[in-house]
PDB file of C-alpha atoms in Angstrom:
ATOM      1  CA  MET R   9      19.715  -4.292 -26.517  1.00 31.00           C
ATOM      2  CA  THR R  10      19.890  -0.650 -25.854  1.00 38.00           C
ATOM      3  CA  ALA R  11      18.506   0.784 -22.847  1.00 39.00           C
ATOM      4  CA  PRO R  12      15.694   3.154 -22.807  1.00 38.00           C
ATOM      5  CA  GLU R  13      16.219   7.566 -22.799  1.00 39.00           C
ATOM      6  CA  MET R  14      14.970   9.490 -20.341  1.00 38.00           C
ATOM      7  CA  LYS R  15      13.883  12.896 -19.567  1.00 37.00           C
ATOM      8  CA  ASN R  16      11.873  15.138 -17.639  1.00 35.00           C
ATOM      9  CA  THR R  17       8.871  17.000 -19.017  1.00 33.00           C
ATOM     10  CA  GLY R  18       6.766  18.833 -17.088  1.00 33.00           C
ATOM     11  CA  GLY R  19       6.788  16.278 -14.344  1.00 33.00           C
ATOM     12  CA  LEU R  20       5.905  13.468 -15.942  1.00 32.00           C
ATOM     13  CA  VAL R  21       8.755  11.052 -16.936  1.00 35.00           C
ATOM     14  CA  TRP R  22       8.828   9.887 -20.742  1.00 33.00           C
ATOM     15  CA  VAL R  23      11.274   7.207 -22.155  1.00 33.00           C
ATOM     16  CA  ARG R  24      12.225   6.888 -25.747  1.00 30.00           C
ATOM     17  CA  ARG R  25      12.605   3.003 -26.096  1.00 31.00           C
ATOM     18  CA  TYR R  26      15.223   1.263 -28.579  1.00 27.00           C
ATOM     19  CA  LEU R  27      14.846  -2.569 -29.815  1.00 25.00           C
ATOM     20  CA  LEU R  28      12.415  -3.175 -27.047  1.00 30.00           C
ATOM     21  CA  THR R  29       9.338  -5.996 -28.339  1.00 33.00           C
ATOM     22  CA  GLY R  30       9.618  -4.404 -31.903  1.00 33.00           C
ATOM     23  CA  LEU R  31       8.102  -1.457 -31.143  1.00 30.00           C
ATOM     24  CA  PRO R  32       9.137   1.899 -33.671  1.00 34.00           C
ATOM     25  CA  ALA R  33      12.449   3.609 -31.717  1.00 35.00           C
ATOM     26  CA  SER R  34      10.602   6.864 -32.107  1.00 36.00           C
ATOM     27  CA  SER R  35       8.118   5.415 -29.236  1.00 37.00           C
ATOM     28  CA  ALA R  36       7.784   7.799 -25.931  1.00 39.00           C
ATOM     29  CA  LEU R  37       5.746   6.358 -23.582  1.00 39.00           C
ATOM     30  CA  PRO R  38       4.722   7.780 -20.097  1.00 39.00           C
ATOM     31  CA  ILE R  39       6.515   5.867 -16.685  1.00 38.00           C
ATOM     32  CA  VAL R  40       6.764   6.543 -12.968  1.00 37.00           C
ATOM     33  CA  ASP R  41       9.687   6.231 -10.616  1.00 35.00           C
ATOM     34  CA  MET R  42       9.997   4.801  -8.004  1.00 34.00           C
ATOM     35  CA  SER R  43      13.088   4.256  -5.450  1.00 32.00           C
ATOM     36  CA  ILE R  44      15.084   0.749  -4.525  1.00 29.00           C
ATOM     37  CA  ARG R  45      17.720   1.752  -2.355  1.00 28.00           C
ATOM     38  CA  SER R  46      20.205   4.084  -4.307  1.00 28.00           C
ATOM     39  CA  SER R  47      18.775   3.025  -7.478  1.00 34.00           C
ATOM     40  CA  SER R  48      15.722   4.477  -9.356  1.00 41.00           C
ATOM     41  CA  VAL R  49      13.538   2.143 -10.730  1.00 43.00           C
ATOM     42  CA  VAL R  50      11.237   2.803 -13.701  1.00 46.00           C
ATOM     43  CA  ALA R  51       8.094   0.938 -15.042  1.00 46.00           C
ATOM     44  CA  CYS R  52       6.931   1.998 -18.567  1.00 47.00           C
ATOM     45  CA  ARG R  53       3.641   0.926 -20.835  1.00 45.00           C
ATOM     46  CA  LEU R  54       3.533  -1.409 -23.304  1.00 44.00           C
ATOM     47  CA  PRO R  55       1.144   0.607 -25.494  1.00 43.00           C
ATOM     48  CA  SER R  56      -2.483  -1.214 -26.082  1.00 44.00           C
ATOM     49  CA  THR R  57      -1.582  -3.569 -23.242  1.00 45.00           C
ATOM     50  CA  ASP R  58      -2.222  -4.073 -19.372  1.00 46.00           C
ATOM     51  CA  ARG R  59       1.305  -4.433 -19.557  1.00 47.00           C
ATOM     52  CA  THR R  60       4.809  -2.854 -18.047  1.00 46.00           C
ATOM     53  CA  GLU R  61       8.278  -3.631 -18.543  1.00 49.00           C
ATOM     54  CA  THR R  62      10.642  -2.431 -15.870  1.00 48.00           C
ATOM     55  CA  TRP R  63      14.393  -1.297 -15.471  1.00 45.00           C
ATOM     56  CA  ARG R  64      16.825   0.089 -12.414  1.00 46.00           C
ATOM     57  CA  CYS R  65      18.784   2.684 -14.000  1.00 44.00           C
ATOM     58  CA  GLY R  66      21.571   3.569 -11.685  1.00 42.00           C
ATOM     59  CA  GLY R  67      24.978   3.450 -13.081  1.00 41.00           C
ATOM     60  CA  GLY R  68      23.352   1.786 -16.126  1.00 43.00           C
ATOM     61  CA  CYS R  69      20.193   0.134 -17.114  1.00 44.00           C
ATOM     62  CA  GLU R  70      18.993  -3.342 -16.036  1.00 46.00           C
ATOM     63  CA  LYS R  71      15.744  -4.697 -17.300  1.00 47.00           C
ATOM     64  CA  LEU R  72      13.742  -6.444 -14.529  1.00 45.00           C
ATOM     65  CA  GLY R  73      11.075  -8.012 -15.699  1.00 47.00           C
ATOM     66  CA  GLU R  74       7.636  -7.563 -16.109  1.00 43.00           C
ATOM     67  CA  ASP R  75       4.375  -5.990 -13.163  1.00 40.00           C
ATOM     68  CA  TRP R  76       0.515  -5.365 -13.672  1.00 29.00           C
ATOM     69  CA  VAL R  77       0.491  -1.451 -14.583  1.00 31.00           C
ATOM     70  CA  GLU R  78      -2.370  -0.918 -11.565  1.00 35.00           C
ATOM     71  CA  ASP R  79       0.898  -1.174  -9.284  1.00 37.00           C
ATOM     72  CA  VAL R  80       2.511   0.762 -11.035  1.00 36.00           C
ATOM     73  CA  ILE R  81       1.609   3.954  -9.422  1.00 33.00           C
ATOM     74  CA  ARG R  82       4.410   6.501  -8.389  1.00 37.00           C
ATOM     75  CA  MET R  83       5.735   9.550 -10.470  1.00 36.00           C
ATOM     76  CA  VAL R  84       8.589  11.612  -9.988  1.00 36.00           C
ATOM     77  CA  GLU R  85       8.729  13.823  -7.097  1.00 38.00           C
ATOM     78  CA  GLN R  86       5.092  13.707  -7.157  1.00 47.00           C
ATOM     79  CA  ALA R  87       2.446  11.979  -8.213  1.00 66.00           C
ATOM     80  CA  SER R  88      -1.434  12.914  -9.226  1.00 75.00           C
ATOM     81  CA  TYR R  89      -3.523   9.556  -8.144  1.00 84.00           C
ATOM     82  CA  THR R  90      -7.210   8.904  -8.927  1.00 88.00           C
ATOM     83  CA  TRP R  91      -9.135   7.119  -6.583  1.00 93.00           C
ATOM     84  CA  LYS R  92     -11.925   4.872  -8.636  1.00 91.00           C
ATOM     85  CA  GLY R  93     -12.916   2.925  -5.681  1.00 92.00           C
ATOM     86  CA  ALA R  94     -15.679   3.323  -3.413  1.00 94.00           C
ATOM     87  CA  GLY R  95     -16.552   6.819  -2.483  1.00 95.00           C
ATOM     88  CA  GLY R  96     -14.770   8.360  -5.767  1.00 95.00           C
ATOM     89  CA  PRO R  97     -13.448   9.311  -8.265  1.00 94.00           C
ATOM     90  CA  PHE R  98     -11.370  11.474  -6.523  1.00 94.00           C
ATOM     91  CA  THR R  99      -7.763  12.885  -7.527  1.00 92.00           C
ATOM     92  CA  LEU R 100      -4.810  13.260  -5.098  1.00 92.00           C
ATOM     93  CA  THR R 101      -1.093  13.984  -4.427  1.00 89.00           C
ATOM     94  CA  VAL R 102       1.566  11.961  -3.770  1.00 87.00           C
ATOM     95  CA  ALA R 103       4.502  13.395  -2.387  1.00 84.00           C
ATOM     96  CA  ASP R 104       8.183  12.287  -2.761  1.00 76.00           C
ATOM     97  CA  GLY R 105       8.774  10.025   0.407  1.00 81.00           C
ATOM     98  CA  VAL R 106       5.211   8.970   0.997  1.00 87.00           C
ATOM     99  CA  PHE R 107       3.749   5.864   0.185  1.00 85.00           C
ATOM    100  CA  ALA R 108       1.588   5.304  -2.640  1.00 83.00           C
ATOM    101  CA  PRO R 109      -1.738   3.836  -2.906  1.00 88.00           C
ATOM    102  CA  SER R 110      -1.055  -0.208  -3.790  1.00 87.00           C
ATOM    103  CA  SER R 111      -3.125  -2.768  -4.596  1.00 88.00           C
ATOM    104  CA  THR R 112      -4.006  -3.490  -1.157  1.00 92.00           C
ATOM    105  CA  THR R 113      -5.394  -0.138  -0.742  1.00 93.00           C
ATOM    106  CA  ARG R 114      -7.495  -0.368  -3.464  1.00 93.00           C
ATOM    107  CA  VAL R 115      -8.819  -3.673  -2.378  1.00 96.00           C
ATOM    108  CA  LEU R 116      -9.495  -2.437   1.457  1.00 97.00           C
ATOM    109  CA  GLY R 117     -10.902   0.568   0.194  1.00 97.00           C
ATOM    110  CA  ASP R 118     -13.929  -1.524  -1.684  1.00 96.00           C
ATOM    111  CA  ALA R 119     -13.793  -3.665   1.471  1.00 97.00           C
ATOM    112  CA  MET R 120     -15.005  -0.883   4.098  1.00 97.00           C
ATOM    113  CA  ARG R 121     -18.525  -0.458   5.049  1.00 97.00           C
ATOM    114  CA  ILE R 122     -18.733   3.224   6.759  1.00 98.00           C
ATOM    115  CA  ASN R 123     -21.938   4.157   8.196  1.00 97.00           C
ATOM    116  CA  ALA R 124     -22.998   8.034   8.230  1.00 98.00           C
ATOM    117  CA  GLY R 125     -21.831   9.679  11.697  1.00 98.00           C
ATOM    118  CA  GLU R 126     -19.304   7.407  12.522  1.00 98.00           C
ATOM    119  CA  THR R 127     -15.901   8.123  13.713  1.00 98.00           C
ATOM    120  CA  VAL R 128     -12.719   6.385  11.690  1.00 98.00           C
ATOM    121  CA  LEU R 129      -9.204   5.825  13.010  1.00 98.00           C
ATOM    122  CA  ASP R 130      -6.702   5.337   9.841  1.00 98.00           C
ATOM    123  CA  ALA R 131      -3.656   3.904  10.890  1.00 97.00           C
ATOM    124  CA  GLY R 132      -0.635   4.707   8.574  1.00 94.00           C
ATOM    125  CA  CYS R 133      -2.909   6.652   6.758  1.00 96.00           C
ATOM    126  CA  GLY R 134      -0.071   7.931   3.887  1.00 94.00           C
ATOM    127  CA  SER R 135      -1.412  10.156   1.689  1.00 95.00           C
ATOM    128  CA  GLY R 136      -4.715   9.600   2.987  1.00 98.00           C
ATOM    129  CA  VAL R 137      -6.407   8.190   0.485  1.00 97.00           C
ATOM    130  CA  LEU R 138      -8.337   5.422   2.769  1.00 98.00           C
ATOM    131  CA  SER R 139      -9.296   8.017   5.111  1.00 99.00           C
ATOM    132  CA  PHE R 140     -10.719  10.854   2.351  1.00 98.00           C
ATOM    133  CA  VAL R 141     -12.650   7.248   1.254  1.00 98.00           C
ATOM    134  CA  ALA R 142     -14.248   6.772   4.813  1.00 99.00           C
ATOM    135  CA  ALA R 143     -15.267  10.354   4.753  1.00 98.00           C
ATOM    136  CA  LYS R 144     -17.247   9.936   1.889  1.00 98.00           C
ATOM    137  CA  LEU R 145     -18.900   7.461   2.530  1.00 98.00           C
ATOM    138  CA  GLY R 146     -20.767   9.003   5.389  1.00 98.00           C
ATOM    139  CA  ALA R 147     -17.970   9.186   8.306  1.00 98.00           C
ATOM    140  CA  GLY R 148     -18.427  12.125  11.107  1.00 98.00           C
ATOM    141  CA  ARG R 149     -14.924  12.263  12.053  1.00 98.00           C
ATOM    142  CA  VAL R 150     -11.680  10.118  10.842  1.00 99.00           C
ATOM    143  CA  ILE R 151      -8.554  10.850  11.986  1.00 98.00           C
ATOM    144  CA  GLY R 152      -5.671   9.469  10.214  1.00 98.00           C
ATOM    145  CA  CYS R 153      -2.139   8.644  11.949  1.00 97.00           C
ATOM    146  CA  ASP R 154       1.055   7.840  10.176  1.00 96.00           C
ATOM    147  CA  VAL R 155       5.077   8.024  12.137  1.00 94.00           C
ATOM    148  CA  SER R 156       6.022  10.085   8.550  1.00 93.00           C
ATOM    149  CA  GLN R 157       5.601  13.714   8.962  1.00 95.00           C
ATOM    150  CA  ALA R 158       5.557  13.803   5.276  1.00 93.00           C
ATOM    151  CA  ALA R 159       2.769  11.259   4.803  1.00 94.00           C
ATOM    152  CA  VAL R 160       0.918  13.672   7.402  1.00 97.00           C
ATOM    153  CA  ASP R 161       1.541  16.811   5.484  1.00 96.00           C
ATOM    154  CA  CYS R 162       0.900  15.675   2.363  1.00 95.00           C
ATOM    155  CA  ALA R 163      -2.638  14.126   3.429  1.00 97.00           C
ATOM    156  CA  THR R 164      -3.499  17.625   4.825  1.00 98.00           C
ATOM    157  CA  LYS R 165      -3.025  18.881   1.894  1.00 96.00           C
ATOM    158  CA  ASN R 166      -4.729  16.988   0.074  1.00 97.00           C
ATOM    159  CA  ALA R 167      -7.594  17.067   2.666  1.00 98.00           C
ATOM    160  CA  GLU R 168      -7.784  20.970   1.695  1.00 98.00           C
ATOM    161  CA  GLU R 169      -7.614  20.155  -2.089  1.00 96.00           C
ATOM    162  CA  LEU R 170     -11.159  17.895  -1.507  1.00 97.00           C
ATOM    163  CA  GLY R 171     -12.908  20.063   0.615  1.00 98.00           C
ATOM    164  CA  LEU R 172     -12.600  16.952   3.363  1.00 98.00           C
ATOM    165  CA  ALA R 173     -10.467  19.875   6.144  1.00 98.00           C
ATOM    166  CA  ASP R 174     -13.307  19.463   8.119  1.00 98.00           C
ATOM    167  CA  THR R 175     -14.567  15.976   8.492  1.00 98.00           C
ATOM    168  CA  THR R 176     -10.556  14.875   8.515  1.00 99.00           C
ATOM    169  CA  GLU R 177      -7.856  15.424  10.368  1.00 98.00           C
ATOM    170  CA  PHE R 178      -4.232  14.040  10.666  1.00 98.00           C
ATOM    171  CA  ARG R 179      -1.559  13.420  13.057  1.00 98.00           C
ATOM    172  CA  GLN R 180       2.337  12.190  13.276  1.00 98.00           C
ATOM    173  CA  GLY R 181       3.489   9.141  15.492  1.00 96.00           C
ATOM    174  CA  SER R 182       4.082   5.817  16.126  1.00 94.00           C
ATOM    175  CA  LEU R 183       1.161   3.259  15.671  1.00 94.00           C
ATOM    176  CA  PHE R 184      -1.193   4.704  18.176  1.00 96.00           C
ATOM    177  CA  GLU R 185       0.538   6.627  19.793  1.00 96.00           C
ATOM    178  CA  PRO R 186      -0.864  10.758  18.367  1.00 96.00           C
ATOM    179  CA  VAL R 187      -4.769   8.836  18.466  1.00 94.00           C
ATOM    180  CA  HIS R 188      -4.250   8.034  22.916  1.00 90.00           C
ATOM    181  CA  ASP R 189      -7.215   9.825  23.273  1.00 88.00           C
ATOM    182  CA  VAL R 190      -9.374   8.140  20.527  1.00 92.00           C
ATOM    183  CA  ARG R 191     -12.328   5.069  20.405  1.00 95.00           C
ATOM    184  CA  ALA R 192     -13.339   5.108  16.858  1.00 97.00           C
ATOM    185  CA  ASP R 193     -16.128   3.231  15.213  1.00 98.00           C
ATOM    186  CA  VAL R 194     -14.023   1.748  12.485  1.00 98.00           C
ATOM    187  CA  VAL R 195     -10.328   1.330  12.418  1.00 98.00           C
ATOM    188  CA  ILE R 196      -8.514   1.174   9.288  1.00 98.00           C
ATOM    189  CA  ALA R 197      -5.483  -1.364  10.149  1.00 96.00           C
ATOM    190  CA  ASP R 198      -2.937  -1.315   7.116  1.00 94.00           C
ATOM    191  CA  ILE R 199       0.263  -0.388   8.160  1.00 90.00           C
ATOM    192  CA  SER R 200       3.672  -1.710   6.812  1.00 83.00           C
ATOM    193  CA  GLY R 201       3.376  -5.284   6.873  1.00 89.00           C
ATOM    194  CA  VAL R 202       5.597  -7.231   4.838  1.00 90.00           C
ATOM    195  CA  PRO R 203       9.172  -8.935   6.023  1.00 91.00           C
ATOM    196  CA  ASP R 204      11.844  -6.383   5.444  1.00 90.00           C
ATOM    197  CA  ALA R 205      13.680  -8.111   2.950  1.00 88.00           C
ATOM    198  CA  ILE R 206      11.017  -7.357   0.594  1.00 87.00           C
ATOM    199  CA  ALA R 207      10.507  -4.065   1.270  1.00 84.00           C
ATOM    200  CA  GLN R 208      13.818  -3.082   0.437  1.00 81.00           C
ATOM    201  CA  ALA R 209      13.458  -5.701  -2.665  1.00 78.00           C
ATOM    202  CA  SER R 210      10.145  -4.242  -4.076  1.00 76.00           C
ATOM    203  CA  GLY R 211      10.303  -0.519  -3.456  1.00 72.00           C
ATOM    204  CA  TRP R 212       6.830  -0.689  -2.409  1.00 76.00           C
ATOM    205  CA  PHE R 213       7.641   1.564   1.106  1.00 75.00           C
ATOM    206  CA  PRO R 214       9.870   4.484   1.746  1.00 71.00           C
ATOM    207  CA  GLY R 215      12.850   4.075   2.654  1.00 70.00           C
ATOM    208  CA  GLY R 216      12.843   0.869   2.486  1.00 69.00           C
ATOM    209  CA  ARG R 217      10.501   0.233   5.406  1.00 75.00           C
ATOM    210  CA  GLY R 218       8.866  -2.927   6.412  1.00 86.00           C
ATOM    211  CA  GLY R 219       7.525  -4.452   9.315  1.00 92.00           C
ATOM    212  CA  GLY R 220       9.732  -6.175  10.416  1.00 94.00           C
ATOM    213  CA  PRO R 221      12.151  -9.551   9.812  1.00 94.00           C
ATOM    214  CA  THR R 222       8.951 -11.464   9.055  1.00 96.00           C
ATOM    215  CA  GLY R 223       6.498  -9.202   8.332  1.00 95.00           C
ATOM    216  CA  ALA R 224       4.370  -9.417  11.351  1.00 97.00           C
ATOM    217  CA  GLU R 225       6.306  -7.880  13.978  1.00 97.00           C
ATOM    218  CA  LEU R 226       4.488  -4.392  13.450  1.00 96.00           C
ATOM    219  CA  PRO R 227       0.843  -5.474  12.755  1.00 97.00           C
ATOM    220  CA  VAL R 228       1.277  -7.304  15.628  1.00 97.00           C
ATOM    221  CA  ALA R 229       2.455  -4.466  18.176  1.00 96.00           C
ATOM    222  CA  MET R 230      -0.825  -2.222  16.746  1.00 97.00           C
ATOM    223  CA  LEU R 231      -3.243  -5.178  17.098  1.00 97.00           C
ATOM    224  CA  ASP R 232      -1.974  -5.557  21.103  1.00 96.00           C
ATOM    225  CA  ASP R 233      -2.738  -1.837  21.431  1.00 95.00           C
ATOM    226  CA  ILE R 234      -6.111  -2.139  19.107  1.00 96.00           C
ATOM    227  CA  GLY R 235      -8.222  -2.992  21.953  1.00 93.00           C
ATOM    228  CA  ARG R 236      -8.846   0.221  23.643  1.00 93.00           C
ATOM    229  CA  HIS R 237      -9.027   1.967  20.649  1.00 96.00           C
ATOM    230  CA  VAL R 238     -12.461   0.456  19.247  1.00 96.00           C
ATOM    231  CA  ALA R 239     -15.640   1.017  20.326  1.00 95.00           C
ATOM    232  CA  PRO R 240     -17.496  -1.948  21.692  1.00 94.00           C
ATOM    233  CA  THR R 241     -19.313  -2.259  18.487  1.00 93.00           C
ATOM    234  CA  GLY R 242     -16.708  -1.041  16.702  1.00 96.00           C
ATOM    235  CA  ARG R 243     -15.114  -2.760  13.682  1.00 97.00           C
ATOM    236  CA  VAL R 244     -11.406  -3.141  12.809  1.00 98.00           C
ATOM    237  CA  TYR R 245     -10.461  -3.475   8.767  1.00 98.00           C
ATOM    238  CA  LEU R 246      -7.361  -5.969   8.822  1.00 98.00           C
ATOM    239  CA  PRO R 247      -5.280  -6.435   5.415  1.00 97.00           C
ATOM    240  CA  THR R 248      -2.733  -9.613   6.005  1.00 98.00           C
ATOM    241  CA  ALA R 249      -1.017 -11.311   3.455  1.00 96.00           C
ATOM    242  CA  SER R 250       0.599 -14.234   2.534  1.00 97.00           C
ATOM    243  CA  LEU R 251       4.282 -12.816   2.151  1.00 95.00           C
ATOM    244  CA  GLN R 252       4.167 -12.175   6.096  1.00 96.00           C
ATOM    245  CA  ASP R 253       4.028 -14.288   8.902  1.00 97.00           C
ATOM    246  CA  GLU R 254       0.617 -14.060   8.650  1.00 98.00           C
ATOM    247  CA  SER R 255      -0.097 -16.694  10.629  1.00 97.00           C
ATOM    248  CA  ALA R 256       1.247 -14.536  13.705  1.00 97.00           C
ATOM    249  CA  VAL R 257      -0.839 -11.872  12.882  1.00 98.00           C
ATOM    250  CA  LEU R 258      -3.702 -13.971  12.733  1.00 98.00           C
ATOM    251  CA  ARG R 259      -3.135 -15.275  16.103  1.00 97.00           C
ATOM    252  CA  ALA R 260      -2.775 -11.393  17.720  1.00 97.00           C
ATOM    253  CA  ALA R 261      -6.013 -10.688  16.078  1.00 97.00           C
ATOM    254  CA  LYS R 262      -7.630 -13.774  17.578  1.00 96.00           C
ATOM    255  CA  ARG R 263      -6.528 -12.826  20.795  1.00 96.00           C
ATOM    256  CA  VAL R 264      -8.052  -9.698  20.537  1.00 95.00           C
ATOM    257  CA  PHE R 265     -11.238 -10.173  18.760  1.00 96.00           C
ATOM    258  CA  GLY R 266     -11.749 -13.853  19.565  1.00 95.00           C
ATOM    259  CA  ASP R 267     -13.674 -15.521  16.942  1.00 94.00           C
ATOM    260  CA  ARG R 268     -15.561 -12.396  15.660  1.00 96.00           C
ATOM    261  CA  ILE R 269     -13.305 -12.432  12.712  1.00 97.00           C
ATOM    262  CA  GLN R 270     -15.074 -12.802   9.362  1.00 97.00           C
ATOM    263  CA  ASN R 271     -13.261 -12.519   5.263  1.00 97.00           C
ATOM    264  CA  ALA R 272     -13.978  -9.628   4.024  1.00 97.00           C
ATOM    265  CA  SER R 273     -12.761 -10.382   0.581  1.00 98.00           C
ATOM    266  CA  VAL R 274      -9.546 -12.490  -0.553  1.00 98.00           C
ATOM    267  CA  ARG R 275      -7.361 -11.395  -3.939  1.00 96.00           C
ATOM    268  CA  ASP R 276      -4.225 -12.685  -5.489  1.00 96.00           C
ATOM    269  CA  PHE R 277      -1.949 -10.581  -7.130  1.00 93.00           C
ATOM    270  CA  PRO R 278       1.569 -11.716  -9.162  1.00 91.00           C
ATOM    271  CA  LEU R 279       5.119 -10.725  -7.547  1.00 89.00           C
ATOM    272  CA  PRO R 280       7.624  -9.020  -9.343  1.00 84.00           C
ATOM    273  CA  ASP R 281       9.487 -10.945 -11.095  1.00 83.00           C
ATOM    274  CA  ALA R 282      12.590  -9.264  -9.235  1.00 80.00           C
ATOM    275  CA  VAL R 283      11.171  -9.595  -5.905  1.00 85.00           C
ATOM    276  CA  VAL R 284      11.503 -13.283  -6.650  1.00 87.00           C
ATOM    277  CA  ARG R 285      14.415 -13.931  -7.582  1.00 86.00           C
ATOM    278  CA  ALA R 286      16.257 -11.479  -4.147  1.00 87.00           C
ATOM    279  CA  ARG R 287      18.044 -14.031  -2.247  1.00 89.00           C
ATOM    280  CA  GLU R 288      16.163 -13.012   1.122  1.00 90.00           C
ATOM    281  CA  VAL R 289      13.002 -13.658  -0.118  1.00 90.00           C
ATOM    282  CA  ALA R 290      13.625 -17.308  -1.310  1.00 91.00           C
ATOM    283  CA  ARG R 291      15.206 -17.624   2.028  1.00 93.00           C
ATOM    284  CA  LEU R 292      11.890 -16.483   3.779  1.00 94.00           C
ATOM    285  CA  ALA R 293       9.504 -19.086   1.038  1.00 94.00           C
ATOM    286  CA  SER R 294      12.265 -21.627   1.871  1.00 95.00           C
ATOM    287  CA  GLU R 295      11.532 -21.171   5.706  1.00 95.00           C
ATOM    288  CA  GLY R 296       7.960 -21.388   5.000  1.00 96.00           C
ATOM    289  CA  VAL R 297       7.595 -17.191   6.434  1.00 96.00           C
ATOM    290  CA  ILE R 298       5.871 -16.524   3.043  1.00 96.00           C
ATOM    291  CA  ARG R 299       3.715 -18.622   0.866  1.00 97.00           C
ATOM    292  CA  LEU R 300       4.195 -18.057  -3.182  1.00 96.00           C
ATOM    293  CA  THR R 301       2.172 -19.670  -5.656  1.00 96.00           C
ATOM    294  CA  ARG R 302       2.630 -20.652  -9.017  1.00 95.00           C
ATOM    295  CA  LYS R 303       0.462 -19.761 -12.168  1.00 94.00           C
ATOM    296  CA  GLY R 304       1.698 -20.592 -14.956  1.00 93.00           C
ATOM    297  CA  SER R 305       5.240 -18.139 -15.116  1.00 90.00           C
ATOM    298  CA  ARG R 306       4.707 -16.049 -12.380  1.00 91.00           C
ATOM    299  CA  MET R 307       4.512 -16.204  -8.869  1.00 94.00           C
ATOM    300  CA  PHE R 308       1.405 -15.026  -6.685  1.00 95.00           C
ATOM    301  CA  TRP R 309       0.626 -14.134  -3.416  1.00 95.00           C
ATOM    302  CA  ARG R 310      -2.694 -13.918  -1.494  1.00 97.00           C
ATOM    303  CA  LEU R 311      -4.052 -10.951   0.219  1.00 97.00           C
ATOM    304  CA  THR R 312      -6.626 -11.109   2.720  1.00 98.00           C
ATOM    305  CA  ILE R 313      -8.832  -8.493   4.093  1.00 98.00           C
ATOM    306  CA  TRP R 314     -10.650  -8.846   7.160  1.00 98.00           C
ATOM    307  CA  GLN R 315     -13.601  -7.771   9.543  1.00 98.00           C
ATOM    308  CA  CYS R 316     -12.995  -7.855  13.357  1.00 98.00           C
ATOM    309  CA  GLY R 317     -15.391  -6.945  16.067  1.00 96.00           C
ATOM    310  CA  LYS R 318     -14.640  -6.934  19.341  1.00 83.00           C
ATOM    311  CA  PRO R 319     -15.857  -9.564  21.446  1.00 76.00           C
ATOM    312  CA  SER R 320     -19.336  -9.270  23.650  1.00 66.00           C
ATOM    313  CA  PRO R 321     -18.568  -8.667  26.944  1.00 65.00           C
ATOM    314  CA  PRO R 322     -19.445 -12.018  29.216  1.00 55.00           C
TER     315      PRO R 322
END
């Protein structure tokens, strides 16, 4: 099997495929670029299907396996991403090195309920997509924060281009440090929450940054500080996943919210074959830190979105 030939065309990457799945050699297909450590990973869409083939191209090209097209969303250097969920459609830019909207982003955005005039905090805002969803659903003020200055710059530029600069603002810093002065009606608590090993193997997070060895460490730190940022009648939208030490995250949530935690949405997603095969991922599964479910020939992980509210005062 011959490896793909790649070229850059006007900011998009195209691939010329040879002898792959019976396609003619002249097939030129759009692909997107991601990063796994020092290697470039490209994913090309198969025509008339909802599947992709994924390749790592560094010192040579190695086929990594298939993944769903909906999870392949990053393009070279700058990606034009169209949000089609709640509050959409709208299009924004995802700059190089900024976390791109994911399956979790899409499910969380559709699960959120925003009332007119509410103040919203978006922790780990990335490109700002969920901040813009909140603004378009009627929020009066939205403040996003991210540890990455590149993300803050990207979100700020997107706000200007979407005409939402008067409603949204973005601050740089770790967790809630940049918003110590804010108490919100709604907190969007979507931060990196997979084990570092999965972050490195998947390429989902710029720089391979995860949520700690078990994926729970960063979310737990966030939850330990979240109470003072939620209004007495406010609510928090918290994603958890079977790809992390989910029980540790839920224990931390219950310390803050008691029994005021309800399931808002559940979805199962396939885990890319290359991630399943990673040695550290197998170790985490064997130790019970993460939970995967086999369906046919593929392994799936489960995403749950929780709506949390502060307990009533005694």
